[in-house]
mmCIF file of C-alpha atoms (C1' of nucleotides) in Angstrom:
data_model
loop_
_atom_site.group_PDB
_atom_site.id
_atom_site.type_symbol
_atom_site.label_atom_id
_atom_site.label_comp_id
_atom_site.label_asym_id
_atom_site.label_seq_id
_atom_site.Cartn_x
_atom_site.Cartn_y
_atom_site.Cartn_z
ATOM 1 C CA MET N 1 97.455 111.303 -174.477
ATOM 2 C CA GLU N 2 98.574 111.576 -178.092
ATOM 3 C CA HIS N 3 98.551 107.850 -178.317
ATOM 4 C CA ARG N 4 94.955 107.664 -177.255
ATOM 5 C CA ILE N 5 93.935 110.455 -179.593
ATOM 6 C CA ASP N 6 95.555 108.452 -182.337
ATOM 7 C CA ARG N 7 93.633 105.372 -181.479
ATOM 8 C CA ILE N 8 90.365 107.246 -181.466
ATOM 9 C CA LYS N 9 91.283 108.762 -184.785
ATOM 10 C CA LYS N 10 91.720 105.286 -186.161
ATOM 11 C CA GLN N 11 88.435 104.142 -184.714
ATOM 12 C CA LEU N 12 86.721 107.023 -186.453
ATOM 13 C CA HIS N 13 88.474 106.359 -189.727
ATOM 14 C CA ALA N 14 87.489 102.728 -189.561
ATOM 15 C CA GLN N 15 83.885 103.903 -189.873
ATOM 16 C CA SER N 16 84.878 106.589 -192.374
ATOM 17 C CA TYR N 17 84.484 109.482 -190.012
ATOM 18 C CA LYS N 18 87.086 112.171 -189.626
ATOM 19 C CA LEU N 19 88.732 113.556 -186.548
ATOM 20 C CA THR N 20 87.986 117.191 -187.245
ATOM 21 C CA PRO N 21 89.543 119.919 -185.078
ATOM 22 C CA GLN N 22 86.246 120.311 -183.229
ATOM 23 C CA ARG N 23 85.993 116.611 -182.574
ATOM 24 C CA GLU N 24 89.588 116.497 -181.455
ATOM 25 C CA ALA N 25 89.044 119.392 -179.065
ATOM 26 C CA THR N 26 86.063 117.559 -177.610
ATOM 27 C CA VAL N 27 87.979 114.317 -177.232
ATOM 28 C CA ARG N 28 90.828 116.144 -175.528
ATOM 29 C CA VAL N 29 88.492 117.547 -172.938
ATOM 30 C CA LEU N 30 87.121 114.099 -172.284
ATOM 31 C CA LEU N 31 90.628 112.722 -171.869
ATOM 32 C CA GLU N 32 91.723 115.522 -169.558
ATOM 33 C CA ARG N 33 88.687 115.088 -167.378
ATOM 34 C CA GLU N 34 88.536 111.355 -167.567
ATOM 35 C CA GLU N 35 87.702 110.937 -163.903
ATOM 36 C CA ASP N 36 84.657 113.167 -164.125
ATOM 37 C CA HIS N 37 81.239 112.486 -165.516
ATOM 38 C CA LEU N 38 80.615 115.528 -167.619
ATOM 39 C CA SER N 39 77.324 116.608 -169.081
ATOM 40 C CA ALA N 40 77.140 117.891 -172.646
ATOM 41 C CA GLU N 41 76.949 121.392 -171.263
ATOM 42 C CA ASP N 42 80.057 120.810 -169.132
ATOM 43 C CA VAL N 43 81.951 119.520 -172.120
ATOM 44 C CA TYR N 44 80.782 122.437 -174.195
ATOM 45 C CA LEU N 45 82.020 125.005 -171.690
ATOM 46 C CA LEU N 46 85.382 123.291 -171.340
ATOM 47 C CA VAL N 47 85.886 122.972 -175.074
ATOM 48 C CA LYS N 48 84.921 126.605 -175.477
ATOM 49 C CA GLU N 49 87.804 127.681 -173.241
ATOM 50 C CA LYS N 50 90.280 126.516 -175.842
ATOM 51 C CA SER N 51 88.197 126.670 -179.005
ATOM 52 C CA PRO N 52 85.710 129.475 -178.417
ATOM 53 C CA GLU N 53 84.189 129.218 -181.859
ATOM 54 C CA ILE N 54 82.672 125.805 -181.299
ATOM 55 C CA GLY N 55 78.902 125.444 -181.171
ATOM 56 C CA LEU N 56 76.841 123.525 -178.643
ATOM 57 C CA ALA N 57 75.167 121.479 -181.361
ATOM 58 C CA THR N 58 78.546 120.330 -182.597
ATOM 59 C CA VAL N 59 79.452 119.094 -179.142
ATOM 60 C CA TYR N 60 76.171 117.210 -178.955
ATOM 61 C CA ARG N 61 76.749 115.723 -182.378
ATOM 62 C CA THR N 62 80.285 114.705 -181.501
ATOM 63 C CA LEU N 63 79.252 113.106 -178.234
ATOM 64 C CA GLU N 64 76.492 111.252 -180.010
ATOM 65 C CA LEU N 65 78.944 109.985 -182.596
ATOM 66 C CA LEU N 66 81.485 108.907 -180.003
ATOM 67 C CA SER N 67 78.706 107.186 -178.168
ATOM 68 C CA GLU N 68 77.623 105.229 -181.232
ATOM 69 C CA LEU N 69 81.182 104.094 -181.785
ATOM 70 C CA LYS N 70 81.352 102.998 -178.147
ATOM 71 C CA ILE N 71 84.244 105.339 -177.497
ATOM 72 C CA VAL N 72 82.246 107.050 -174.817
ATOM 73 C CA ASP N 73 79.352 105.765 -172.769
ATOM 74 C CA LYS N 74 76.287 107.848 -172.251
ATOM 75 C CA ILE N 75 74.970 107.494 -168.754
ATOM 76 C CA ASN N 76 72.161 108.872 -166.753
ATOM 77 C CA PHE N 77 72.151 109.067 -163.000
ATOM 78 C CA GLY N 78 68.566 110.202 -162.729
ATOM 79 C CA ASP N 79 68.982 113.943 -162.763
ATOM 80 C CA GLY N 80 67.703 115.182 -166.091
ATOM 81 C CA VAL N 81 71.124 115.217 -167.735
ATOM 82 C CA SER N 82 73.064 112.715 -169.792
ATOM 83 C CA ARG N 83 76.678 112.309 -168.871
ATOM 84 C CA TYR N 84 79.486 111.119 -171.060
ATOM 85 C CA ASP N 85 82.162 108.806 -169.890
ATOM 86 C CA LEU N 86 85.210 107.756 -171.846
ATOM 87 C CA ARG N 87 85.484 104.020 -172.127
ATOM 88 C CA LYS N 88 88.796 102.666 -170.949
ATOM 89 C CA GLU N 89 91.075 101.534 -173.704
ATOM 90 C CA GLY N 90 90.205 98.035 -174.756
ATOM 91 C CA ALA N 91 87.336 97.756 -172.313
ATOM 92 C CA ALA N 92 84.564 95.664 -173.779
ATOM 93 C CA HIS N 93 82.234 96.633 -171.004
ATOM 94 C CA PHE N 94 80.866 99.610 -169.334
ATOM 95 C CA HIS N 95 82.363 100.153 -165.944
ATOM 96 C CA HIS N 96 80.280 100.297 -162.801
ATOM 97 C CA HIS N 97 79.453 103.299 -160.677
ATOM 98 C CA LEU N 98 79.044 104.002 -157.003
ATOM 99 C CA VAL N 99 76.869 107.040 -156.470
ATOM 100 C CA CYS N 100 76.834 108.500 -152.983
ATOM 101 C CA THR N 101 73.404 109.746 -151.975
ATOM 102 C CA GLU N 102 74.952 111.973 -149.307
ATOM 103 C CA CYS N 103 77.614 113.943 -151.127
ATOM 104 C CA GLY N 104 76.783 113.101 -154.732
ATOM 105 C CA SER N 105 80.251 111.775 -155.507
ATOM 106 C CA VAL N 106 80.649 109.171 -158.218
ATOM 107 C CA GLU N 107 83.283 106.475 -157.973
ATOM 108 C CA GLU N 108 84.133 104.079 -160.737
ATOM 109 C CA ILE N 109 84.790 100.390 -160.605
ATOM 110 C CA GLU N 110 86.911 99.260 -163.496
ATOM 111 C CA GLU N 111 86.910 95.572 -162.951
ATOM 112 C CA ASP N 112 84.033 93.553 -164.221
ATOM 113 C CA LEU N 113 82.074 92.129 -161.328
ATOM 114 C CA LEU N 114 79.286 90.730 -163.426
ATOM 115 C CA GLU N 115 80.778 87.753 -165.167
ATOM 116 C CA ASP N 116 78.973 85.238 -162.996
ATOM 117 C CA VAL N 117 75.717 87.130 -163.154
ATOM 118 C CA GLU N 118 75.909 87.296 -166.932
ATOM 119 C CA LYS N 119 76.347 83.571 -167.093
ATOM 120 C CA ILE N 120 73.176 83.132 -165.081
ATOM 121 C CA VAL N 121 71.306 85.529 -167.321
ATOM 122 C CA LYS N 122 72.459 83.626 -170.350
ATOM 123 C CA ASN N 123 71.665 80.195 -169.006
ATOM 124 C CA ASP N 124 68.425 80.880 -167.185
ATOM 125 C CA TRP N 125 66.901 83.560 -169.367
ATOM 126 C CA GLY N 126 68.473 82.786 -172.721
ATOM 127 C CA PHE N 127 69.426 86.426 -173.001
ATOM 128 C CA GLN N 128 72.567 87.247 -174.929
ATOM 129 C CA VAL N 129 74.240 90.063 -173.042
ATOM 130 C CA LYS N 130 76.000 92.715 -175.105
ATOM 131 C CA ASP N 131 76.521 95.336 -172.456
ATOM 132 C CA HIS N 132 75.480 96.216 -168.961
ATOM 133 C CA ARG N 133 74.929 99.149 -166.703
ATOM 134 C CA LEU N 134 75.339 98.745 -163.011
ATOM 135 C CA THR N 135 75.029 101.562 -160.528
ATOM 136 C CA PHE N 136 74.998 101.270 -156.785
ATOM 137 C CA HIS N 137 73.384 103.944 -154.693
ATOM 138 C CA GLY N 138 74.501 104.258 -151.130
ATOM 139 C CA ILE N 139 76.924 105.961 -148.805
ATOM 140 C CA CYS N 140 80.573 106.332 -149.679
ATOM 141 C CA LYS N 141 83.426 105.575 -147.344
ATOM 142 C CA GLN N 142 84.102 109.195 -146.566
ATOM 143 C CA CYS N 143 80.524 110.077 -145.717
ATOM 144 C CA GLN N 144 80.293 107.045 -143.456
ATOM 145 C CA GLN N 145 83.336 108.238 -141.547
ATOM 146 C CA GLU N 146 82.008 111.764 -141.237
ATOM 147 C CA THR N 147 78.736 110.500 -139.846
ATOM 148 C CA ALA N 148 80.632 108.309 -137.394
ATOM 149 C CA ASN N 149 82.688 111.313 -136.266
ATOM 150 C CA THR N 150 79.809 113.695 -135.694
ATOM 151 C CA THR N 151 77.921 111.027 -133.792
ATOM 152 C CA THR N 152 80.801 110.403 -131.417
ATOM 153 C CA MET Z 4 44.335 94.320 -156.092
ATOM 154 C CA GLU Z 5 42.328 95.921 -153.290
ATOM 155 C CA HIS Z 6 44.714 94.472 -150.802
ATOM 156 C CA ARG Z 7 47.651 96.152 -152.465
ATOM 157 C CA ILE Z 8 45.822 99.440 -152.765
ATOM 158 C CA ASP Z 9 45.195 99.180 -149.058
ATOM 159 C CA ARG Z 10 48.826 98.616 -148.303
ATOM 160 C CA ILE Z 11 49.844 101.599 -150.370
ATOM 161 C CA LYS Z 12 47.218 103.659 -148.616
ATOM 162 C CA LYS Z 13 48.803 102.729 -145.321
ATOM 163 C CA GLN Z 14 52.254 103.557 -146.570
ATOM 164 C CA LEU Z 15 51.029 106.986 -147.557
ATOM 165 C CA HIS Z 16 49.269 107.530 -144.250
ATOM 166 C CA ALA Z 17 52.398 106.523 -142.409
ATOM 167 C CA GLN Z 18 54.038 109.615 -143.887
ATOM 168 C CA SER Z 19 50.844 111.638 -143.453
ATOM 169 C CA TYR Z 20 49.896 111.690 -147.083
ATOM 170 C CA LYS Z 21 46.457 110.870 -148.320
ATOM 171 C CA LEU Z 22 45.322 108.499 -151.015
ATOM 172 C CA THR Z 23 43.235 110.945 -152.987
ATOM 173 C CA PRO Z 24 41.026 109.736 -155.835
ATOM 174 C CA GLN Z 25 43.599 110.988 -158.346
ATOM 175 C CA ARG Z 26 46.403 109.185 -156.589
ATOM 176 C CA GLU Z 27 44.329 106.047 -156.350
ATOM 177 C CA ALA Z 28 43.507 106.180 -160.049
ATOM 178 C CA THR Z 29 47.196 106.498 -160.797
ATOM 179 C CA VAL Z 30 48.127 103.611 -158.541
ATOM 180 C CA ARG Z 31 45.438 101.451 -160.128
ATOM 181 C CA VAL Z 32 46.915 102.041 -163.566
ATOM 182 C CA LEU Z 33 50.331 101.070 -162.274
ATOM 183 C CA LEU Z 34 48.919 97.896 -160.754
ATOM 184 C CA GLU Z 35 47.001 96.959 -163.882
ATOM 185 C CA ARG Z 36 50.023 97.456 -166.070
ATOM 186 C CA GLU Z 37 52.537 96.087 -163.652
ATOM 187 C CA GLU Z 38 54.463 94.227 -166.338
ATOM 188 C CA ASP Z 39 55.034 97.348 -168.390
ATOM 189 C CA HIS Z 40 57.429 100.183 -167.907
ATOM 190 C CA LEU Z 41 55.270 103.206 -168.388
ATOM 191 C CA SER Z 42 56.413 106.750 -168.875
ATOM 192 C CA ALA Z 43 54.654 109.597 -167.086
ATOM 193 C CA GLU Z 44 52.894 110.391 -170.331
ATOM 194 C CA ASP Z 45 51.755 106.769 -170.697
ATOM 195 C CA VAL Z 46 50.402 106.748 -167.176
ATOM 196 C CA TYR Z 47 48.679 110.052 -167.766
ATOM 197 C CA LEU Z 48 46.876 108.810 -170.866
ATOM 198 C CA LEU Z 49 45.778 105.601 -169.158
ATOM 199 C CA VAL Z 50 44.517 107.388 -166.081
ATOM 200 C CA LYS Z 51 42.679 109.835 -168.299
ATOM 201 C CA GLU Z 52 40.654 106.997 -169.833
ATOM 202 C CA LYS Z 53 38.942 106.420 -166.525
ATOM 203 C CA SER Z 54 39.324 109.801 -164.879
ATOM 204 C CA PRO Z 55 39.378 112.302 -167.726
ATOM 205 C CA GLU Z 56 39.559 115.292 -165.433
ATOM 206 C CA ILE Z 57 43.028 114.519 -164.139
ATOM 207 C CA GLY Z 58 45.934 116.801 -165.029
ATOM 208 C CA LEU Z 59 49.359 115.813 -166.269
ATOM 209 C CA ALA Z 60 51.085 117.714 -163.480
ATOM 210 C CA THR Z 61 49.111 115.750 -160.927
ATOM 211 C CA VAL Z 62 50.316 112.495 -162.416
ATOM 212 C CA TYR Z 63 53.882 113.757 -162.275
ATOM 213 C CA ARG Z 64 53.449 114.817 -158.659
ATOM 214 C CA THR Z 65 51.933 111.492 -157.732
ATOM 215 C CA LEU Z 66 54.672 109.494 -159.422
ATOM 216 C CA GLU Z 67 57.263 111.664 -157.715
ATOM 217 C CA LEU Z 68 55.622 111.050 -154.365
ATOM 218 C CA LEU Z 69 55.363 107.310 -154.906
ATOM 219 C CA SER Z 70 58.953 107.326 -155.952
ATOM 220 C CA GLU Z 71 60.069 109.078 -152.781
ATOM 221 C CA LEU Z 72 58.204 106.534 -150.703
ATOM 222 C CA LYS Z 73 59.887 103.741 -152.660
ATOM 223 C CA ILE Z 74 56.551 102.422 -153.798
ATOM 224 C CA VAL Z 75 57.603 102.859 -157.391
ATOM 225 C CA ASP Z 76 61.054 102.994 -158.895
ATOM 226 C CA LYS Z 77 61.956 105.618 -161.407
ATOM 227 C CA ILE Z 78 64.134 104.233 -164.144
ATOM 228 C CA ASN Z 79 65.742 105.470 -167.264
ATOM 229 C CA PHE Z 80 66.693 103.274 -170.172
ATOM 230 C CA GLY Z 81 68.498 105.989 -172.059
ATOM 231 C CA ASP Z 82 65.730 107.346 -174.220
ATOM 232 C CA GLY Z 83 64.831 110.750 -172.882
ATOM 233 C CA VAL Z 84 61.986 109.501 -170.710
ATOM 234 C CA SER Z 85 61.706 108.368 -167.117
ATOM 235 C CA ARG Z 86 59.753 105.223 -166.552
ATOM 236 C CA TYR Z 87 57.940 104.159 -163.432
ATOM 237 C CA ASP Z 88 57.934 100.669 -162.127
ATOM 238 C CA LEU Z 89 55.965 99.367 -159.197
ATOM 239 C CA ARG Z 90 58.166 97.738 -156.620
ATOM 240 C CA LYS Z 91 57.106 94.227 -155.725
ATOM 241 C CA GLU Z 92 55.502 93.910 -152.366
ATOM 242 C CA GLY Z 93 58.138 93.643 -149.691
ATOM 243 C CA ALA Z 94 61.001 93.920 -152.136
ATOM 244 C CA ALA Z 95 63.911 95.755 -150.586
ATOM 245 C CA HIS Z 96 65.658 96.056 -153.887
ATOM 246 C CA PHE Z 97 65.095 97.245 -157.300
ATOM 247 C CA HIS Z 98 64.705 94.420 -159.757
ATOM 248 C CA HIS Z 99 66.932 93.986 -162.775
ATOM 249 C CA HIS Z 100 66.089 94.550 -166.414
ATOM 250 C CA LEU Z 101 66.929 92.919 -169.691
ATOM 251 C CA VAL Z 102 66.531 95.368 -172.542
ATOM 252 C CA CYS Z 103 66.572 93.909 -176.034
ATOM 253 C CA THR Z 104 68.360 96.138 -178.515
ATOM 254 C CA GLU Z 105 66.566 94.456 -181.400
ATOM 255 C CA CYS Z 106 62.904 94.612 -180.490
ATOM 256 C CA GLY Z 107 63.024 96.974 -177.516
ATOM 257 C CA SER Z 108 61.322 94.545 -175.163
ATOM 258 C CA VAL Z 109 62.028 94.784 -171.456
ATOM 259 C CA GLU Z 110 62.107 91.711 -169.253
ATOM 260 C CA GLU Z 111 62.341 91.782 -165.513
ATOM 261 C CA ILE Z 112 64.402 89.667 -163.187
ATOM 262 C CA GLU Z 113 62.894 89.511 -159.762
ATOM 263 C CA GLU Z 114 65.535 87.609 -157.949
ATOM 264 C CA ASP Z 115 68.490 89.453 -156.589
ATOM 265 C CA LEU Z 116 71.623 88.409 -158.433
ATOM 266 C CA LEU Z 117 73.877 90.956 -156.819
ATOM 267 C CA GLU Z 118 74.351 89.742 -153.292
ATOM 268 C CA ASP Z 119 77.890 88.569 -153.924
ATOM 269 C CA VAL Z 120 78.801 91.672 -155.878
ATOM 270 C CA GLU Z 121 77.487 93.888 -153.108
ATOM 271 C CA LYS Z 122 79.647 92.101 -150.602
ATOM 272 C CA ILE Z 123 82.676 92.848 -152.752
ATOM 273 C CA VAL Z 124 81.703 96.474 -153.065
ATOM 274 C CA LYS Z 125 81.328 96.707 -149.334
ATOM 275 C CA ASN Z 126 84.571 94.955 -148.489
ATOM 276 C CA ASP Z 127 86.833 96.334 -151.189
ATOM 277 C CA TRP Z 128 85.453 99.826 -151.612
ATOM 278 C CA GLY Z 129 83.940 100.459 -148.192
ATOM 279 C CA PHE Z 130 80.759 101.550 -149.917
ATOM 280 C CA GLN Z 131 77.523 100.967 -148.069
ATOM 281 C CA VAL Z 132 75.018 99.896 -150.701
ATOM 282 C CA LYS Z 133 71.441 101.080 -150.252
ATOM 283 C CA ASP Z 134 70.090 100.242 -153.658
ATOM 284 C CA HIS Z 135 71.204 99.208 -157.081
ATOM 285 C CA ARG Z 136 70.235 99.472 -160.704
ATOM 286 C CA LEU Z 137 71.283 96.800 -163.096
ATOM 287 C CA THR Z 138 70.313 96.713 -166.738
ATOM 288 C CA PHE Z 139 71.597 94.340 -169.356
ATOM 289 C CA HIS Z 140 71.495 95.317 -172.983
ATOM 290 C CA GLY Z 141 71.532 92.539 -175.528
ATOM 291 C CA ILE Z 142 69.401 90.242 -177.581
ATOM 292 C CA CYS Z 143 66.417 88.475 -176.135
ATOM 293 C CA LYS Z 144 65.640 84.816 -176.616
ATOM 294 C CA GLN Z 145 62.953 85.460 -179.183
ATOM 295 C CA CYS Z 146 65.059 87.725 -181.369
ATOM 296 C CA GLN Z 147 67.896 85.214 -181.280
ATOM 297 C CA GLN Z 148 65.551 82.530 -182.556
ATOM 298 C CA GLU Z 149 64.185 84.746 -185.282
ATOM 299 C CA THR Z 150 67.659 85.565 -186.478
ATOM 300 C CA ALA Z 151 68.518 81.886 -186.474
ATOM 301 C CA ASN Z 152 65.434 81.107 -188.523
ATOM 302 C CA THR Z 153 65.955 83.750 -191.201
ATOM 303 C CA THR Z 154 69.595 82.741 -191.546
ATOM 304 C CA THR Z 155 68.698 79.101 -192.172
ATOM 305 C "C1'" DT R 14 89.793 123.588 -210.416
ATOM 306 C "C1'" DA R 15 84.837 122.426 -210.197
ATOM 307 C "C1'" DT R 16 81.538 119.647 -207.939
ATOM 308 C "C1'" DA R 17 79.747 116.830 -204.426
ATOM 309 C "C1'" DA R 18 79.645 115.400 -199.763
ATOM 310 C "C1'" DA R 19 80.514 116.008 -194.948
ATOM 311 C "C1'" DA R 20 80.704 118.765 -191.105
ATOM 312 C "C1'" DA R 21 79.973 122.895 -188.498
ATOM 313 C "C1'" DG R 22 77.578 127.156 -186.925
ATOM 314 C "C1'" DA R 23 73.567 129.459 -185.516
ATOM 315 C "C1'" DT R 24 69.405 129.221 -183.976
ATOM 316 C "C1'" DA R 25 64.644 127.599 -183.942
ATOM 317 C "C1'" DA R 26 61.755 123.850 -182.469
ATOM 318 C "C1'" DT R 27 60.517 120.088 -179.558
ATOM 319 C "C1'" DC R 28 59.521 117.644 -175.676
ATOM 320 C "C1'" DA R 29 59.755 116.100 -170.899
ATOM 321 C "C1'" DT R 30 59.519 118.029 -166.655
ATOM 322 C "C1'" DT R 31 58.896 121.611 -163.137
ATOM 323 C "C1'" DA R 32 57.097 125.884 -161.267
ATOM 324 C "C1'" DT R 33 53.461 129.023 -160.582
ATOM 325 C "C1'" DT R 34 49.101 130.676 -159.818
ATOM 326 C "C1'" DT R 35 44.445 129.966 -158.840
ATOM 327 C "C1'" DA R 36 40.716 126.957 -157.447
ATOM 328 C "C1'" DT R 37 38.846 123.183 -154.771
ATOM 329 C "C1'" DA R 38 38.396 119.925 -151.220
ATOM 330 C "C1'" DA R 39 39.381 118.345 -146.644
ATOM 331 C "C1'" DT R 40 40.548 119.136 -141.932
ATOM 332 C "C1'" DT R 41 40.725 121.702 -137.722
ATOM 333 C "C1'" DA R 42 39.637 125.367 -134.403
ATOM 334 C "C1'" DA R 43 36.385 128.513 -132.656
ATOM 335 C "C1'" DT L 11 28.022 124.768 -137.830
ATOM 336 C "C1'" DT L 12 31.071 128.229 -139.663
ATOM 337 C "C1'" DA L 13 35.449 130.266 -140.461
ATOM 338 C "C1'" DA L 14 40.164 129.471 -141.120
ATOM 339 C "C1'" DT L 15 43.913 126.658 -142.379
ATOM 340 C "C1'" DT L 16 46.039 123.292 -145.039
ATOM 341 C "C1'" DA L 17 46.614 119.932 -148.581
ATOM 342 C "C1'" DT L 18 45.804 118.843 -153.092
ATOM 343 C "C1'" DA L 19 44.526 119.593 -157.779
ATOM 344 C "C1'" DA L 20 43.879 122.009 -162.311
ATOM 345 C "C1'" DA L 21 45.572 124.783 -165.808
ATOM 346 C "C1'" DT L 22 49.009 126.595 -167.897
ATOM 347 C "C1'" DA L 23 53.396 129.061 -168.222
ATOM 348 C "C1'" DA L 24 58.293 128.451 -167.848
ATOM 349 C "C1'" DT L 25 62.470 125.944 -168.034
ATOM 350 C "C1'" DG L 26 66.074 123.360 -169.715
ATOM 351 C "C1'" DA L 27 68.107 119.611 -172.250
ATOM 352 C "C1'" DT L 28 68.250 117.896 -176.642
ATOM 353 C "C1'" DT L 29 67.283 117.673 -181.569
ATOM 354 C "C1'" DA L 30 66.140 119.528 -186.124
ATOM 355 C "C1'" DT L 31 66.721 122.796 -189.658
ATOM 356 C "C1'" DC L 32 68.852 125.753 -192.602
ATOM 357 C "C1'" DT L 33 72.945 128.082 -194.206
ATOM 358 C "C1'" DT L 34 77.834 128.340 -194.554
ATOM 359 C "C1'" DT L 35 82.317 126.384 -194.506
ATOM 360 C "C1'" DT L 36 85.503 122.794 -195.124
ATOM 361 C "C1'" DT L 37 87.115 118.627 -197.169
ATOM 362 C "C1'" DA L 38 87.330 115.043 -200.568
ATOM 363 C "C1'" DT L 39 86.814 113.575 -205.289
ATOM 364 C "C1'" DA L 40 86.021 113.685 -210.407
#
DNA sequence: TATAAAAAGATAATCATTATTTATAATTAA
DNA sequence: TTAATTATAAATAATGATTATCTTTTTATA
């Protein structure tokens, strides 16, 4: 944890930003809840538990900053809310998501499945890919099993 | 054009909805501007040109309805607005997008590049894919050329 | 230390979207 | 055909996420 905070600190410094206490508190929440896909409001409430004096606008500003520096990714699953997702250390690319339309769960795929596709895009469309967003909508393993059970 | 309106009419009827004049006007705008990725507001303004008496809420309702019936796809490129994109006739899947971070242009890829990836998702994650959304962010052909020119 | 710059806090403003309430048109039953 | 029911639309209010503004506090620098 401390190691990752340190790295983020350095990334901020590299762009002459500071890791203020408020920013650190926000980053800590993101690290603790790395598996989740928190909205700004979610982050705000969690940060508030430990640093009650923080303001919502500050959280928004911090998330925006982290997003610009590609430390977090801002994603949108179609409900009206942006969600913020810590990028894995050293990951050049956004990871993929599996959104279950039954139970709403969100799984992550770390490995990059798009290398071949990106080659095609480059060769056939002349488009120079910098980043991608891939989300699958469907039915997760668990929900499939539950449906199978109730049917039997 | 009329043929496609007819098909959409049938799709609505199949779910016991009607193609009211307002809905038809909205669909016509979507057909005319098929290449674009219009926001609800955009659609509203365009429909208003021909049918000035239409209300914004009606456009929203219509787009929502068309979206439920999978006649249009609702997408989000990360600015705060939802955009609505007519699904190609008979297309089971959402098409892909190339968003240029330089000029903001949006290209579409009709062909499905994800068949292999979906197989992997199914086999390795047990996830039953119903639909996907794939967007590449990067630099389009034209912007690459322009950069090359100014550099020389 | 004094001054300038950056960041934060508080809250108002904005803007897309949704909900509500009333009116209108279309369909069905009597 | 008329009355009653239902679907749809119009107008506008309400909501809710996000951003802007303005003031205060903190940090860095001369």
